[in-house]
Amino acid sequence: MTSNKVFYIATTDIVEQMFMPQILKRLSKSAPNIGVRLIRWNPDLLPAQITNSEIDLAIGVRSFDMPILMRKVLYKETFVSAARSSHPLFKSKMKLEDFLSYPHTMTSSGDRVKGVVDSALEKLNSTRILTHTVSNFSSTPFVLENSDCILTAPRRFLLSLEKRRKIKVFEPPVTLPSFEIKLMWSKKYQKDSASVWMRELLYKTFNQVISNIEP
């Protein structure tokens, strides 16, 4: 109740959108003076940030082969697709050729123009029409609502958007891998009381939010 410690957490904009409101709600009740600084997830910088104690915690998908790194799975996730509610795609039987006949969008933090969908399609000797990429997920609902673009993204993120935006979620006609969202921290803070406390708060918050979203 009296601590004014500031936690630096590296994560993605999906985590910010889905979980920060509840994290702040819990903090306001149990630790009103605690500060949280969210740092943009950058896999190239993350190993050094953790080693140099520039960040206290990291939340993301990618794994790192670092003896100093501790990790815990927060939840397991799968991919689904989404398009605007009135998209002509929903009038079809959702075959692969229908899915591939419309433009697609994806998030990319640089020049990367190959995503999980493209890797799956390669195995089928197929390709999609990737018209453009965006730098984060925050803009994707606006893109979908105002175009014929299709977005493939984490299931619970899109389900949470479906309740608030004019988009419809559907199972893509291609097999995509599942993945894990992990909480990571430095081994030297394994027993640090502040780190233990914040990790426990994050476990509980993620569990609460995820349980309220249909898997």
PDB file of C-alpha atoms in Angstrom:
ATOM      1  CA  MET A   1       0.000   0.000   0.000  1.00  0.00           C
ATOM      2  CA  THR A   2       2.941   2.356   0.540  1.00  0.00           C
ATOM      3  CA  SER A   3       5.484   1.200  -2.055  1.00  0.00           C
ATOM      4  CA  ASN A   4       6.225   3.561  -4.955  1.00  0.00           C
ATOM      5  CA  LYS A   5       8.330   1.118  -6.944  1.00  0.00           C
ATOM      6  CA  VAL A   6       8.171   1.409 -10.737  1.00  0.00           C
ATOM      7  CA  PHE A   7       8.052  -1.787 -12.829  1.00  0.00           C
ATOM      8  CA  TYR A   8       9.345  -1.751 -16.401  1.00  0.00           C
ATOM      9  CA  ILE A   9       7.571  -4.353 -18.517  1.00  0.00           C
ATOM     10  CA  ALA A  10       8.337  -5.140 -22.166  1.00  0.00           C
ATOM     11  CA  THR A  11       5.268  -6.345 -24.032  1.00  0.00           C
ATOM     12  CA  THR A  12       3.051  -6.002 -27.108  1.00  0.00           C
ATOM     13  CA  ASP A  13       0.115  -3.758 -27.886  1.00  0.00           C
ATOM     14  CA  ILE A  14      -2.229  -6.758 -27.684  1.00  0.00           C
ATOM     15  CA  VAL A  15      -1.278  -7.227 -24.033  1.00  0.00           C
ATOM     16  CA  GLU A  16      -1.713  -3.497 -23.441  1.00  0.00           C
ATOM     17  CA  GLN A  17      -5.226  -3.526 -24.892  1.00  0.00           C
ATOM     18  CA  MET A  18      -6.447  -6.758 -23.369  1.00  0.00           C
ATOM     19  CA  PHE A  19      -4.899  -6.760 -19.904  1.00  0.00           C
ATOM     20  CA  MET A  20      -3.720  -3.309 -18.806  1.00  0.00           C
ATOM     21  CA  PRO A  21      -7.168  -2.045 -17.734  1.00  0.00           C
ATOM     22  CA  GLN A  22      -7.552  -4.930 -15.283  1.00  0.00           C
ATOM     23  CA  ILE A  23      -3.917  -4.688 -14.143  1.00  0.00           C
ATOM     24  CA  LEU A  24      -4.415  -1.006 -13.321  1.00  0.00           C
ATOM     25  CA  LYS A  25      -7.703  -1.792 -11.577  1.00  0.00           C
ATOM     26  CA  ARG A  26      -5.996  -4.313  -9.298  1.00  0.00           C
ATOM     27  CA  LEU A  27      -3.092  -1.958  -8.623  1.00  0.00           C
ATOM     28  CA  SER A  28      -5.419   0.893  -7.672  1.00  0.00           C
ATOM     29  CA  LYS A  29      -6.826  -1.250  -4.867  1.00  0.00           C
ATOM     30  CA  SER A  30      -3.750  -3.047  -3.541  1.00  0.00           C
ATOM     31  CA  ALA A  31      -0.821  -0.791  -4.478  1.00  0.00           C
ATOM     32  CA  PRO A  32      -1.996   2.686  -5.561  1.00  0.00           C
ATOM     33  CA  ASN A  33       1.519   4.177  -5.648  1.00  0.00           C
ATOM     34  CA  ILE A  34       3.088   1.453  -7.776  1.00  0.00           C
ATOM     35  CA  GLY A  35       4.160   2.649 -11.235  1.00  0.00           C
ATOM     36  CA  VAL A  36       4.094   0.640 -14.456  1.00  0.00           C
ATOM     37  CA  ARG A  37       6.089   1.600 -17.541  1.00  0.00           C
ATOM     38  CA  LEU A  38       5.304  -0.453 -20.630  1.00  0.00           C
ATOM     39  CA  ILE A  39       8.204  -0.843 -23.055  1.00  0.00           C
ATOM     40  CA  ARG A  40       7.614  -1.875 -26.656  1.00  0.00           C
ATOM     41  CA  TRP A  41       8.431  -5.531 -27.231  1.00  0.00           C
ATOM     42  CA  ASN A  42      11.592  -5.789 -29.334  1.00  0.00           C
ATOM     43  CA  PRO A  43      13.027  -9.338 -29.579  1.00  0.00           C
ATOM     44  CA  ASP A  44      16.385  -7.994 -30.758  1.00  0.00           C
ATOM     45  CA  LEU A  45      16.796  -5.849 -27.638  1.00  0.00           C
ATOM     46  CA  LEU A  46      15.078  -8.036 -25.065  1.00  0.00           C
ATOM     47  CA  PRO A  47      18.037 -10.287 -24.086  1.00  0.00           C
ATOM     48  CA  ALA A  48      20.207  -7.246 -23.288  1.00  0.00           C
ATOM     49  CA  GLN A  49      17.341  -5.461 -21.540  1.00  0.00           C
ATOM     50  CA  ILE A  50      16.840  -8.419 -19.204  1.00  0.00           C
ATOM     51  CA  THR A  51      20.568  -9.005 -18.640  1.00  0.00           C
ATOM     52  CA  ASN A  52      21.187  -5.324 -17.844  1.00  0.00           C
ATOM     53  CA  SER A  53      18.047  -5.043 -15.661  1.00  0.00           C
ATOM     54  CA  GLU A  54      16.598  -2.375 -17.956  1.00  0.00           C
ATOM     55  CA  ILE A  55      13.271  -4.174 -17.667  1.00  0.00           C
ATOM     56  CA  ASP A  56      11.791  -6.131 -14.774  1.00  0.00           C
ATOM     57  CA  LEU A  57       9.487  -8.399 -16.748  1.00  0.00           C
ATOM     58  CA  ALA A  58       8.609  -9.309 -20.327  1.00  0.00           C
ATOM     59  CA  ILE A  59       5.379 -10.731 -21.732  1.00  0.00           C
ATOM     60  CA  GLY A  60       5.331 -12.213 -25.210  1.00  0.00           C
ATOM     61  CA  VAL A  61       5.447 -15.218 -27.511  1.00  0.00           C
ATOM     62  CA  ARG A  62       9.071 -15.642 -28.493  1.00  0.00           C
ATOM     63  CA  SER A  63      11.391 -17.879 -26.482  1.00  0.00           C
ATOM     64  CA  PHE A  64      15.019 -17.005 -25.799  1.00  0.00           C
ATOM     65  CA  ASP A  65      17.826 -19.459 -25.072  1.00  0.00           C
ATOM     66  CA  MET A  66      19.266 -17.658 -22.047  1.00  0.00           C
ATOM     67  CA  PRO A  67      20.390 -19.403 -18.819  1.00  0.00           C
ATOM     68  CA  ILE A  68      19.525 -16.222 -16.895  1.00  0.00           C
ATOM     69  CA  LEU A  69      15.924 -16.194 -18.153  1.00  0.00           C
ATOM     70  CA  MET A  70      13.049 -17.579 -16.098  1.00  0.00           C
ATOM     71  CA  ARG A  71       9.644 -18.089 -17.696  1.00  0.00           C
ATOM     72  CA  LYS A  72       6.071 -19.110 -16.963  1.00  0.00           C
ATOM     73  CA  VAL A  73       3.279 -19.784 -19.439  1.00  0.00           C
ATOM     74  CA  LEU A  74       0.382 -17.385 -18.866  1.00  0.00           C
ATOM     75  CA  TYR A  75      -1.954 -18.986 -21.390  1.00  0.00           C
ATOM     76  CA  LYS A  76      -2.031 -20.994 -24.605  1.00  0.00           C
ATOM     77  CA  GLU A  77      -3.451 -19.453 -27.771  1.00  0.00           C
ATOM     78  CA  THR A  78      -4.476 -20.237 -31.331  1.00  0.00           C
ATOM     79  CA  PHE A  79      -5.077 -18.202 -34.481  1.00  0.00           C
ATOM     80  CA  VAL A  80      -8.355 -17.227 -36.112  1.00  0.00           C
ATOM     81  CA  SER A  81      -9.284 -14.800 -38.864  1.00  0.00           C
ATOM     82  CA  ALA A  82     -11.623 -11.821 -39.002  1.00  0.00           C
ATOM     83  CA  ALA A  83     -13.222  -9.487 -41.531  1.00  0.00           C
ATOM     84  CA  ARG A  84     -15.900  -6.799 -41.460  1.00  0.00           C
ATOM     85  CA  SER A  85     -19.333  -8.122 -40.501  1.00  0.00           C
ATOM     86  CA  SER A  86     -20.801  -7.425 -43.947  1.00  0.00           C
ATOM     87  CA  HIS A  87     -17.897  -8.977 -45.850  1.00  0.00           C
ATOM     88  CA  PRO A  88     -18.981 -10.959 -48.954  1.00  0.00           C
ATOM     89  CA  LEU A  89     -16.766 -13.820 -47.778  1.00  0.00           C
ATOM     90  CA  PHE A  90     -19.443 -14.806 -45.250  1.00  0.00           C
ATOM     91  CA  LYS A  91     -21.854 -15.542 -48.091  1.00  0.00           C
ATOM     92  CA  SER A  92     -19.582 -18.332 -49.347  1.00  0.00           C
ATOM     93  CA  LYS A  93     -18.781 -21.790 -47.945  1.00  0.00           C
ATOM     94  CA  MET A  94     -15.390 -20.499 -46.738  1.00  0.00           C
ATOM     95  CA  LYS A  95     -13.236 -22.659 -48.971  1.00  0.00           C
ATOM     96  CA  LEU A  96      -9.524 -21.961 -49.291  1.00  0.00           C
ATOM     97  CA  GLU A  97      -9.951 -20.376 -52.713  1.00  0.00           C
ATOM     98  CA  ASP A  98     -12.513 -17.949 -51.261  1.00  0.00           C
ATOM     99  CA  PHE A  99     -10.179 -17.088 -48.398  1.00  0.00           C
ATOM    100  CA  LEU A 100      -7.341 -16.409 -50.841  1.00  0.00           C
ATOM    101  CA  SER A 101      -9.404 -14.355 -53.283  1.00  0.00           C
ATOM    102  CA  TYR A 102      -9.571 -11.344 -50.952  1.00  0.00           C
ATOM    103  CA  PRO A 103      -6.763  -9.030 -49.762  1.00  0.00           C
ATOM    104  CA  HIS A 104      -5.064  -9.722 -46.447  1.00  0.00           C
ATOM    105  CA  THR A 105      -3.353  -7.549 -43.867  1.00  0.00           C
ATOM    106  CA  MET A 106      -0.950  -8.409 -41.052  1.00  0.00           C
ATOM    107  CA  THR A 107       1.171  -6.707 -38.424  1.00  0.00           C
ATOM    108  CA  SER A 108       4.885  -6.298 -38.980  1.00  0.00           C
ATOM    109  CA  SER A 109       7.525  -4.356 -37.092  1.00  0.00           C
ATOM    110  CA  GLY A 110       9.732  -3.889 -40.130  1.00  0.00           C
ATOM    111  CA  ASP A 111      10.228  -5.254 -43.637  1.00  0.00           C
ATOM    112  CA  ARG A 112       8.829  -8.672 -42.701  1.00  0.00           C
ATOM    113  CA  VAL A 113       6.077  -9.602 -45.153  1.00  0.00           C
ATOM    114  CA  LYS A 114       5.730 -13.266 -44.254  1.00  0.00           C
ATOM    115  CA  GLY A 115       3.491 -14.393 -41.417  1.00  0.00           C
ATOM    116  CA  VAL A 116       2.181 -17.634 -39.964  1.00  0.00           C
ATOM    117  CA  VAL A 117      -0.503 -17.823 -42.671  1.00  0.00           C
ATOM    118  CA  ASP A 118       2.082 -17.532 -45.449  1.00  0.00           C
ATOM    119  CA  SER A 119       4.186 -20.327 -43.911  1.00  0.00           C
ATOM    120  CA  ALA A 120       1.125 -22.604 -43.763  1.00  0.00           C
ATOM    121  CA  LEU A 121       0.146 -21.765 -47.336  1.00  0.00           C
ATOM    122  CA  GLU A 122       3.625 -22.578 -48.603  1.00  0.00           C
ATOM    123  CA  LYS A 123       3.051 -26.190 -47.547  1.00  0.00           C
ATOM    124  CA  LEU A 124      -0.025 -26.176 -49.776  1.00  0.00           C
ATOM    125  CA  ASN A 125       1.838 -24.492 -52.652  1.00  0.00           C
ATOM    126  CA  SER A 126      -0.474 -21.503 -52.288  1.00  0.00           C
ATOM    127  CA  THR A 127      -0.089 -17.799 -51.596  1.00  0.00           C
ATOM    128  CA  ARG A 128      -2.363 -15.002 -50.406  1.00  0.00           C
ATOM    129  CA  ILE A 129      -2.759 -11.395 -51.516  1.00  0.00           C
ATOM    130  CA  LEU A 130      -0.995  -9.408 -48.794  1.00  0.00           C
ATOM    131  CA  THR A 131      -1.822  -5.851 -49.772  1.00  0.00           C
ATOM    132  CA  HIS A 132      -0.242  -4.061 -46.810  1.00  0.00           C
ATOM    133  CA  THR A 133       1.043  -4.408 -43.258  1.00  0.00           C
ATOM    134  CA  VAL A 134       0.470  -2.283 -40.151  1.00  0.00           C
ATOM    135  CA  SER A 135       2.925  -1.660 -37.329  1.00  0.00           C
ATOM    136  CA  ASN A 136       0.644  -2.779 -34.493  1.00  0.00           C
ATOM    137  CA  PHE A 137      -2.696  -4.418 -33.787  1.00  0.00           C
ATOM    138  CA  SER A 138      -4.345  -1.222 -32.549  1.00  0.00           C
ATOM    139  CA  SER A 139      -5.221  -0.066 -36.062  1.00  0.00           C
ATOM    140  CA  THR A 140      -6.452  -3.412 -37.388  1.00  0.00           C
ATOM    141  CA  PRO A 141     -10.162  -3.065 -36.483  1.00  0.00           C
ATOM    142  CA  PHE A 142     -10.331   0.220 -38.397  1.00  0.00           C
ATOM    143  CA  VAL A 143      -8.661  -1.405 -41.410  1.00  0.00           C
ATOM    144  CA  LEU A 144     -11.085  -4.323 -41.348  1.00  0.00           C
ATOM    145  CA  GLU A 145     -14.214  -2.205 -40.933  1.00  0.00           C
ATOM    146  CA  ASN A 146     -13.337  -0.053 -43.935  1.00  0.00           C
ATOM    147  CA  SER A 147     -12.036  -2.599 -46.431  1.00  0.00           C
ATOM    148  CA  ASP A 148     -12.359  -6.147 -47.720  1.00  0.00           C
ATOM    149  CA  CYS A 149      -9.134  -7.102 -45.937  1.00  0.00           C
ATOM    150  CA  ILE A 150      -8.853 -10.252 -43.844  1.00  0.00           C
ATOM    151  CA  LEU A 151      -6.746 -10.349 -40.682  1.00  0.00           C
ATOM    152  CA  THR A 152      -5.429 -13.493 -38.994  1.00  0.00           C
ATOM    153  CA  ALA A 153      -4.440 -12.910 -35.369  1.00  0.00           C
ATOM    154  CA  PRO A 154      -4.640 -14.400 -31.847  1.00  0.00           C
ATOM    155  CA  ARG A 155      -8.087 -15.833 -31.124  1.00  0.00           C
ATOM    156  CA  ARG A 156      -8.897 -14.074 -27.845  1.00  0.00           C
ATOM    157  CA  PHE A 157      -7.756 -10.710 -29.144  1.00  0.00           C
ATOM    158  CA  LEU A 158     -10.117 -10.932 -32.104  1.00  0.00           C
ATOM    159  CA  LEU A 159     -12.965 -12.295 -29.966  1.00  0.00           C
ATOM    160  CA  SER A 160     -12.608  -9.335 -27.629  1.00  0.00           C
ATOM    161  CA  LEU A 161     -12.735  -6.971 -30.638  1.00  0.00           C
ATOM    162  CA  GLU A 162     -15.753  -8.711 -32.107  1.00  0.00           C
ATOM    163  CA  LYS A 163     -17.818  -7.598 -29.099  1.00  0.00           C
ATOM    164  CA  ARG A 164     -16.961  -3.938 -29.675  1.00  0.00           C
ATOM    165  CA  ARG A 165     -16.339  -3.526 -33.395  1.00  0.00           C
ATOM    166  CA  LYS A 166     -18.198  -4.330 -36.619  1.00  0.00           C
ATOM    167  CA  ILE A 167     -16.103  -7.386 -37.384  1.00  0.00           C
ATOM    168  CA  LYS A 168     -16.790 -11.116 -37.477  1.00  0.00           C
ATOM    169  CA  VAL A 169     -14.379 -13.847 -36.396  1.00  0.00           C
ATOM    170  CA  PHE A 170     -14.108 -17.135 -38.298  1.00  0.00           C
ATOM    171  CA  GLU A 171     -11.938 -20.240 -38.507  1.00  0.00           C
ATOM    172  CA  PRO A 172      -9.497 -19.903 -41.419  1.00  0.00           C
ATOM    173  CA  PRO A 173      -9.570 -22.754 -43.968  1.00  0.00           C
ATOM    174  CA  VAL A 174      -5.910 -23.546 -43.320  1.00  0.00           C
ATOM    175  CA  THR A 175      -4.229 -25.314 -40.405  1.00  0.00           C
ATOM    176  CA  LEU A 176      -2.250 -22.918 -38.204  1.00  0.00           C
ATOM    177  CA  PRO A 177      -0.023 -23.652 -35.185  1.00  0.00           C
ATOM    178  CA  SER A 178      -0.881 -22.872 -31.575  1.00  0.00           C
ATOM    179  CA  PHE A 179       1.454 -20.847 -29.363  1.00  0.00           C
ATOM    180  CA  GLU A 180       2.056 -19.733 -25.773  1.00  0.00           C
ATOM    181  CA  ILE A 181       2.062 -16.317 -24.135  1.00  0.00           C
ATOM    182  CA  LYS A 182       4.874 -16.301 -21.567  1.00  0.00           C
ATOM    183  CA  LEU A 183       5.940 -14.144 -18.648  1.00  0.00           C
ATOM    184  CA  MET A 184       9.737 -13.802 -18.432  1.00  0.00           C
ATOM    185  CA  TRP A 185      12.144 -12.358 -15.866  1.00  0.00           C
ATOM    186  CA  SER A 186      15.792 -12.517 -14.814  1.00  0.00           C
ATOM    187  CA  LYS A 187      16.894 -15.405 -12.610  1.00  0.00           C
ATOM    188  CA  LYS A 188      18.498 -12.973 -10.183  1.00  0.00           C
ATOM    189  CA  TYR A 189      15.012 -11.644  -9.335  1.00  0.00           C
ATOM    190  CA  GLN A 190      13.488 -15.089  -8.849  1.00  0.00           C
ATOM    191  CA  LYS A 191      13.106 -14.578  -5.076  1.00  0.00           C
ATOM    192  CA  ASP A 192      12.955 -10.797  -5.050  1.00  0.00           C
ATOM    193  CA  SER A 193       9.835  -9.908  -3.040  1.00  0.00           C
ATOM    194  CA  ALA A 194       8.731  -7.090  -5.374  1.00  0.00           C
ATOM    195  CA  SER A 195       9.147  -9.260  -8.466  1.00  0.00           C
ATOM    196  CA  VAL A 196       7.336 -12.188  -6.827  1.00  0.00           C
ATOM    197  CA  TRP A 197       4.460  -9.891  -5.860  1.00  0.00           C
ATOM    198  CA  MET A 198       4.063  -8.396  -9.335  1.00  0.00           C
ATOM    199  CA  ARG A 199       4.326 -11.777 -11.050  1.00  0.00           C
ATOM    200  CA  GLU A 200       1.550 -13.106  -8.839  1.00  0.00           C
ATOM    201  CA  LEU A 201      -0.629 -10.099  -9.652  1.00  0.00           C
ATOM    202  CA  LEU A 202      -0.038 -10.675 -13.369  1.00  0.00           C
ATOM    203  CA  TYR A 203      -0.856 -14.410 -13.094  1.00  0.00           C
ATOM    204  CA  LYS A 204      -4.176 -13.642 -11.421  1.00  0.00           C
ATOM    205  CA  THR A 205      -5.055 -10.827 -13.801  1.00  0.00           C
ATOM    206  CA  PHE A 206      -4.325 -12.815 -16.948  1.00  0.00           C
ATOM    207  CA  ASN A 207      -6.298 -15.772 -15.619  1.00  0.00           C
ATOM    208  CA  GLN A 208      -9.285 -13.539 -14.860  1.00  0.00           C
ATOM    209  CA  VAL A 209      -9.293 -11.818 -18.255  1.00  0.00           C
ATOM    210  CA  ILE A 210      -8.770 -15.029 -20.233  1.00  0.00           C
ATOM    211  CA  SER A 211     -11.526 -16.864 -18.335  1.00  0.00           C
ATOM    212  CA  ASN A 212     -13.959 -14.105 -19.363  1.00  0.00           C
ATOM    213  CA  ILE A 213     -13.192 -14.487 -23.077  1.00  0.00           C
ATOM    214  CA  GLU A 214     -14.504 -17.526 -24.912  1.00  0.00           C
ATOM    215  CA  PRO A 215     -11.493 -19.675 -25.976  1.00  0.00           C
TER     216      PRO A 215
END
